[in-house]
Backbone as a printed PyTorch tensor [residue, N CA C, xyz], in Angstrom:
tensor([[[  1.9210,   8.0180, -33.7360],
         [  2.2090,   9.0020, -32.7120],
         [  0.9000,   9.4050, -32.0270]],

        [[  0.8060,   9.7120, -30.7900],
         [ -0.4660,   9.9660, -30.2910],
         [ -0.2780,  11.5170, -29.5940]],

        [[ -1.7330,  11.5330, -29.7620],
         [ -1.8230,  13.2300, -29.9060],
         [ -2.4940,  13.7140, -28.7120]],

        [[ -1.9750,  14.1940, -27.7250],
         [ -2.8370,  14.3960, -26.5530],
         [ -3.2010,  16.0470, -26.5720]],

        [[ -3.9580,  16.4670, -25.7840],
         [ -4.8760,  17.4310, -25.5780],
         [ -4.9470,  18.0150, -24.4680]],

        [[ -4.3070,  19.3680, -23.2440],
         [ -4.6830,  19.4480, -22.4230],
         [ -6.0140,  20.6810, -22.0110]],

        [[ -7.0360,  19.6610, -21.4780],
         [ -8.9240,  21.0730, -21.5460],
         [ -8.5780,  22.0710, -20.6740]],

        [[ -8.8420,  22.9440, -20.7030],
         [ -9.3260,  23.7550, -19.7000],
         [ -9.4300,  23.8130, -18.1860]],

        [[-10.2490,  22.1100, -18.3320],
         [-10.6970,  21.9720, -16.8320],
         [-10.0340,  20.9520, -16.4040]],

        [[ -8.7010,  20.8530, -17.0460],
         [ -7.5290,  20.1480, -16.6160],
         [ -7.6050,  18.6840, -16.9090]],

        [[ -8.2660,  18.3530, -17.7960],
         [ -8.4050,  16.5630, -18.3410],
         [ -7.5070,  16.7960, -19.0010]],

        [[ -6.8900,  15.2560, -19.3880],
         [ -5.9430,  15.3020, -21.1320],
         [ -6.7990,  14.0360, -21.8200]],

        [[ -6.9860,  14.8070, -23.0740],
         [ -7.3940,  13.7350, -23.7050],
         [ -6.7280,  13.3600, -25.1150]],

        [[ -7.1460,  12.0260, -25.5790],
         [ -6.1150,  11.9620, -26.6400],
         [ -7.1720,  11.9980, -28.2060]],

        [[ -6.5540,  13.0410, -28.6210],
         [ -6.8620,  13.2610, -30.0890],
         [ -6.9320,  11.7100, -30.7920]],

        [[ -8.5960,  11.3940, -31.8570],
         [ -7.7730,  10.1200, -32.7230],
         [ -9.3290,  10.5490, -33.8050]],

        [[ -8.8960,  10.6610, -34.8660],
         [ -9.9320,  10.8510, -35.6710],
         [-10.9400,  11.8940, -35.6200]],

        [[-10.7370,  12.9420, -34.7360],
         [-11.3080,  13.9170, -34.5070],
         [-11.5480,  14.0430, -33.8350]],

        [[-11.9960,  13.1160, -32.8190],
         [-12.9880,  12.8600, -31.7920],
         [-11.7070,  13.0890, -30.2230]],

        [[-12.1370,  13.1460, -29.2100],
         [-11.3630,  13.3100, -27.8540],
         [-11.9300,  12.1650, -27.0620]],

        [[-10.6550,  11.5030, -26.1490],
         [-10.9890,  10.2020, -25.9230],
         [-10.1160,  11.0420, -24.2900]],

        [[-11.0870,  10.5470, -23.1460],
         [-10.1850,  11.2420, -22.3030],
         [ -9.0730,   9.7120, -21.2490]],

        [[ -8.4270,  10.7620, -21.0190],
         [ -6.5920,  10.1340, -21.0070],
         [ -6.8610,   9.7730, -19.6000]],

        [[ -7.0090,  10.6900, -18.5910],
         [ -6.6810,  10.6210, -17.0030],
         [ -7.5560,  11.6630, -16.5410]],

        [[ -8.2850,  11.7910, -15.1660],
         [ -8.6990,  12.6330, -14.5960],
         [ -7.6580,  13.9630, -14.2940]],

        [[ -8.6200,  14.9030, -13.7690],
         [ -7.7940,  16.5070, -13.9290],
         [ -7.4440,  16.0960, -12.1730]],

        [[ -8.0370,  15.4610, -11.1730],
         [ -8.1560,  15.6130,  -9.4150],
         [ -8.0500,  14.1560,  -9.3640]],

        [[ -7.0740,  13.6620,  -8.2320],
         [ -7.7270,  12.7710,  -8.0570],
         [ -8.5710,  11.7050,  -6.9170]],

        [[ -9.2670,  10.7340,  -7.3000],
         [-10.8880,  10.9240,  -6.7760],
         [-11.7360,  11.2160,  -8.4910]],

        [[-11.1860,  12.2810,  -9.2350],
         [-12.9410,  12.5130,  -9.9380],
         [-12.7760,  12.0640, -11.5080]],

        [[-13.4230,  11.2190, -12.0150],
         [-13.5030,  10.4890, -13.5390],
         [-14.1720,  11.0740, -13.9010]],

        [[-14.5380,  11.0260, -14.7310],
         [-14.7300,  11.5980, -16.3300],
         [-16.3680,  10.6990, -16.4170]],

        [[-17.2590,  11.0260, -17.0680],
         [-18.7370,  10.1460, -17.1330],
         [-18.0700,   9.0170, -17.9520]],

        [[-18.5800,   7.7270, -17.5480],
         [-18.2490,   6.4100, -18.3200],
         [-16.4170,   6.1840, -18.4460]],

        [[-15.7840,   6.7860, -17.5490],
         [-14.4080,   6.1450, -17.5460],
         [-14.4320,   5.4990, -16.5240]],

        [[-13.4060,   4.6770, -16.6490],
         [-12.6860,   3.6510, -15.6350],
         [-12.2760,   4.2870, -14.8770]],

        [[-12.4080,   4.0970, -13.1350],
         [-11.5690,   4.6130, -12.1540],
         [-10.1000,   4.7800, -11.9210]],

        [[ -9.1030,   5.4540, -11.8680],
         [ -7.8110,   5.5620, -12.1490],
         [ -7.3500,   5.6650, -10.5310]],

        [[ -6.1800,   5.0670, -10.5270],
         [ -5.3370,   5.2040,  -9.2660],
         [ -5.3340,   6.9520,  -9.1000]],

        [[ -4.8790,   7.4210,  -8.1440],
         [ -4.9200,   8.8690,  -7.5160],
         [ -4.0390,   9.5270,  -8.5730]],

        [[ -3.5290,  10.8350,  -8.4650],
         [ -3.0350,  11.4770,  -9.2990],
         [ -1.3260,  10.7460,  -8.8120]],

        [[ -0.2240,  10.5920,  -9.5310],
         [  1.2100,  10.4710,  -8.7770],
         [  1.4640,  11.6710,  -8.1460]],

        [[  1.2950,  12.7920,  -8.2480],
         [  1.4070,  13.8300,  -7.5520],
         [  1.4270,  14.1160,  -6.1080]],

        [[  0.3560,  13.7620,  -6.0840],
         [ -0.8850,  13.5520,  -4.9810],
         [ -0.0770,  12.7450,  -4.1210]],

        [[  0.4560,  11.6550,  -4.4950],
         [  0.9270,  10.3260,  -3.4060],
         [  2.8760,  10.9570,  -3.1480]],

        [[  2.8820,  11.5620,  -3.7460],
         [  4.4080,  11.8750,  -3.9050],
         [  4.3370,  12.7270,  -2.7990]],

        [[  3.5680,  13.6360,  -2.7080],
         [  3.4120,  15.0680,  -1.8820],
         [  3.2540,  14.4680,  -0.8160]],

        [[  2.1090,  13.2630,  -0.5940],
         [  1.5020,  13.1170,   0.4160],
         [  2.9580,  12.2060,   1.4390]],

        [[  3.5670,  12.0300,   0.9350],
         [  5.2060,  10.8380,   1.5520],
         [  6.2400,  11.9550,   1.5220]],

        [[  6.0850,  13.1190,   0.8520],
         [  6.6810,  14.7930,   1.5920],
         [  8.0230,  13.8730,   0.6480]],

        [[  7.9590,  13.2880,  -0.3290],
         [  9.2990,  13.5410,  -0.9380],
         [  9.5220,  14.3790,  -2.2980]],

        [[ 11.3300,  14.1020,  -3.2450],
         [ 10.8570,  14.6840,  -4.0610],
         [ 10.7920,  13.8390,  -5.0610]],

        [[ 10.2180,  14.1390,  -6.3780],
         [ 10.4630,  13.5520,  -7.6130],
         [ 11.6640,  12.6060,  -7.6430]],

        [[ 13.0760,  12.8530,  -7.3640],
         [ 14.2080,  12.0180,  -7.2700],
         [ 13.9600,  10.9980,  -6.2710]],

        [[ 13.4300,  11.3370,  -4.6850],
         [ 13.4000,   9.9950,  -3.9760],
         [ 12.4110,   9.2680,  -4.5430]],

        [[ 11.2650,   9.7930,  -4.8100],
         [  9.7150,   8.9820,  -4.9780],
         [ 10.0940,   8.1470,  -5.9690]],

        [[ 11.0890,   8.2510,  -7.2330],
         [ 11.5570,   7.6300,  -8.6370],
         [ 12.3340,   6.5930,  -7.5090]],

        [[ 13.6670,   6.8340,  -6.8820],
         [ 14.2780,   6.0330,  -6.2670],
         [ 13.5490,   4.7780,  -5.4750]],

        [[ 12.7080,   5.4740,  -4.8110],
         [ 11.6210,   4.6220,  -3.7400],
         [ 11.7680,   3.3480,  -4.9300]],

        [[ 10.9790,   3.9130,  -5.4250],
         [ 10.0410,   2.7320,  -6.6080],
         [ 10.6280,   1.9740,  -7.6520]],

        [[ 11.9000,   2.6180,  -7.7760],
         [ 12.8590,   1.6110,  -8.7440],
         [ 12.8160,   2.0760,  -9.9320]],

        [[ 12.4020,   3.1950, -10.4120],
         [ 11.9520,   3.8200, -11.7690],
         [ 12.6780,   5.1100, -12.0440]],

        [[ 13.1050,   5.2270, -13.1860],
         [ 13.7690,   6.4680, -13.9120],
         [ 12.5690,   7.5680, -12.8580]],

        [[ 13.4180,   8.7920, -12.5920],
         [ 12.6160,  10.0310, -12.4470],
         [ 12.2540,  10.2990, -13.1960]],

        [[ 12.4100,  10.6120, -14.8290],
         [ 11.6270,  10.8630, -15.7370],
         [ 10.3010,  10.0300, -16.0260]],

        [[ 10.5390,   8.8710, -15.1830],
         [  8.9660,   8.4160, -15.3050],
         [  7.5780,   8.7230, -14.5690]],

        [[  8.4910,   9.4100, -13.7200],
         [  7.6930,  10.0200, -12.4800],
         [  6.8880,  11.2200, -12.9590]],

        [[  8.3650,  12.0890, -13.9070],
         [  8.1660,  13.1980, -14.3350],
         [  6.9400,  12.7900, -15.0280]],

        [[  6.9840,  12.2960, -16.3430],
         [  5.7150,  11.7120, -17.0940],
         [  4.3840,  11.7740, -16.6660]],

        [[  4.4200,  10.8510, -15.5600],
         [  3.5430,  10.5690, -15.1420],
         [  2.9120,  12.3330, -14.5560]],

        [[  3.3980,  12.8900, -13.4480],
         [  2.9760,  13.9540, -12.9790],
         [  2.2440,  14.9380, -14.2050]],

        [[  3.3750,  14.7880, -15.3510],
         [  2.8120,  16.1640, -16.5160],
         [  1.5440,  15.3880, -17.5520]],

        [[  1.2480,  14.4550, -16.9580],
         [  0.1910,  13.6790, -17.9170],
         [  0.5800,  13.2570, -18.9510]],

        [[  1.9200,  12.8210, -19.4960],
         [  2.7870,  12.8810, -20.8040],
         [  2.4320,  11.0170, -20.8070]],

        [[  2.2980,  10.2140, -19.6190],
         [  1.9440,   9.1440, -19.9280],
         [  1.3540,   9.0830, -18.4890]],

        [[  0.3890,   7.2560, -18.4170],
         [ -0.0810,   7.3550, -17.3750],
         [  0.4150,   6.3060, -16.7200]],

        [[  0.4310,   5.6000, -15.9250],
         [  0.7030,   4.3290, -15.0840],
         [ -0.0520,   3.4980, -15.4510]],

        [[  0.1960,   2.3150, -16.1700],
         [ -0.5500,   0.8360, -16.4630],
         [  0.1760,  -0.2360, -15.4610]],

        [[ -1.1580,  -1.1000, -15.3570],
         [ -0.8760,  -2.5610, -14.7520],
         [  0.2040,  -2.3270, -13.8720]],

        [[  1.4410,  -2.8900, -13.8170],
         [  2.1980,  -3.3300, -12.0460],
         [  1.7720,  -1.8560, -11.3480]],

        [[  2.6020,  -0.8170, -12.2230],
         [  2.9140,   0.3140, -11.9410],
         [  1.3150,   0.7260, -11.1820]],

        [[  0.4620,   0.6120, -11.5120],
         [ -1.2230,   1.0180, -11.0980],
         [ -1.2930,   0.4120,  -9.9280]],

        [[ -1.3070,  -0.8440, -10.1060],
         [ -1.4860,  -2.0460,  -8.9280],
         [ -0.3900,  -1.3820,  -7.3110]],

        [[  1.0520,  -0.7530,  -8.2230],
         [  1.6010,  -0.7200,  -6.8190],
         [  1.3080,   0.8350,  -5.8850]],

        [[  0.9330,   1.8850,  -7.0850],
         [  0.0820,   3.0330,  -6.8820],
         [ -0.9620,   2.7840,  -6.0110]],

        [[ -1.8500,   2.1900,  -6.2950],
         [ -3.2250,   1.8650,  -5.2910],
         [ -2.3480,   1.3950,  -3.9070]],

        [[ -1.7640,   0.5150,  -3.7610],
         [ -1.4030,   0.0630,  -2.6940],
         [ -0.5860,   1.6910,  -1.7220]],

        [[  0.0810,   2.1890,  -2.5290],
         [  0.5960,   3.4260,  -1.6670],
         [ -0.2660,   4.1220,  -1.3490]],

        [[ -1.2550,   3.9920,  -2.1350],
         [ -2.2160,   5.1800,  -1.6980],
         [ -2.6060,   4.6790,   0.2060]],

        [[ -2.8640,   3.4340,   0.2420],
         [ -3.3470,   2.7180,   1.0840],
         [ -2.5690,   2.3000,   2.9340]],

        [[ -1.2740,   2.0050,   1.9890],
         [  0.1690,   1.9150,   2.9440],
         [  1.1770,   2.1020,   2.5260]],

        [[  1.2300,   3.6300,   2.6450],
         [  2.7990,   3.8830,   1.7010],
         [  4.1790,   3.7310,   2.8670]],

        [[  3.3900,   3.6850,   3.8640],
         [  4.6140,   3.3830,   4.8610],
         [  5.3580,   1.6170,   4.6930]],

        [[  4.3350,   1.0910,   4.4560],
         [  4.3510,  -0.3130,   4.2470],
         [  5.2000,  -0.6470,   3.3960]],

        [[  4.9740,  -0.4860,   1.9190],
         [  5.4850,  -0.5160,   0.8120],
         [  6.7790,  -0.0400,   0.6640]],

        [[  7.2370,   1.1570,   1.2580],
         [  8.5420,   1.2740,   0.8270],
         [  9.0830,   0.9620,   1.8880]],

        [[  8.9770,   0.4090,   2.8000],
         [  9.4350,  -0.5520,   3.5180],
         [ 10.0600,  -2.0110,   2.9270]],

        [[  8.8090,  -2.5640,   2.5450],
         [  9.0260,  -3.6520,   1.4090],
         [  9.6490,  -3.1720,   0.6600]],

        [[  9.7750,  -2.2580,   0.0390],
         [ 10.5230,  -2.3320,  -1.8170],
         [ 12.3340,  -1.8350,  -0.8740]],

        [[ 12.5270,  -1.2700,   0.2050],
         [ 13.6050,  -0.9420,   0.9330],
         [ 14.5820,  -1.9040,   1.2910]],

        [[ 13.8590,  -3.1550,   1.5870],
         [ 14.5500,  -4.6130,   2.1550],
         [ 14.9410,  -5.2860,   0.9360]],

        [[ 16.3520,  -5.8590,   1.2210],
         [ 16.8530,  -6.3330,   0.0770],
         [ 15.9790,  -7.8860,  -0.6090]],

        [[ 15.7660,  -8.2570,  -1.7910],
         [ 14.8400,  -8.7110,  -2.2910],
         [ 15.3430, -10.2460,  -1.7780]],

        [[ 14.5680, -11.2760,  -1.7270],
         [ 14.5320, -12.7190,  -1.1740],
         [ 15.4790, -13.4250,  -1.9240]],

        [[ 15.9760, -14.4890,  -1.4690],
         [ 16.7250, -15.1430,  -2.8340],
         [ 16.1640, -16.4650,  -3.2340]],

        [[ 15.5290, -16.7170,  -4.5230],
         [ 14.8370, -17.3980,  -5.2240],
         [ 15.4980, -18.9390,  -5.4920]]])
């Protein structure tokens, strides 16, 4: 089971042997010294496309509770999910455009 932590100054980090290992930035834009750069906050990109939690989940093809997750720091976005984050950040008009059109047939 993993044990997360939320600071003060709004990081989460995850408890493991005593020590604090940090999870995700508190803003996003700002890392942590010696972490990996993280896609923007989901928050952040949700607000910024003026929808809510239910469309932004819909948009993307994903349970709202994953959305939820994601927003309360309860988990973070890995791999596709990251990859398609960066891209909204970039052209979110674009993208759910694409993910809107019915998919090709293979």
């Amino acid at each position: 089971m993993q044990r997360l932590r939320l600071k003060a100054d709004g990081r989460i980090v995850e408890l493991r042997d005593g020590q604090e290992f940090p999870i995700a930035p508190a803003i996003a834009g700002v890392t942590p010294a010696g972490a990996a750069p993280t896609v923007p906050v989901v928050r952040d990109l949700r607000l910024r496309a003026r929808l809510t939690q239910t469309e932004f989940a819909a948009r993307l093809g994903v349970p709202v509770e994953t959305i939820r997750n994601w927003e309360q720091g309860k988990r973070i976005p890995r791999g596709p999910a990251r990859a398609l984050l960066a891209v909204i950040l970039h052209a979110p008009d674009t993208v759910f455009a694409a993910l809107a059109s019915p998919a090709p047939q293979l």
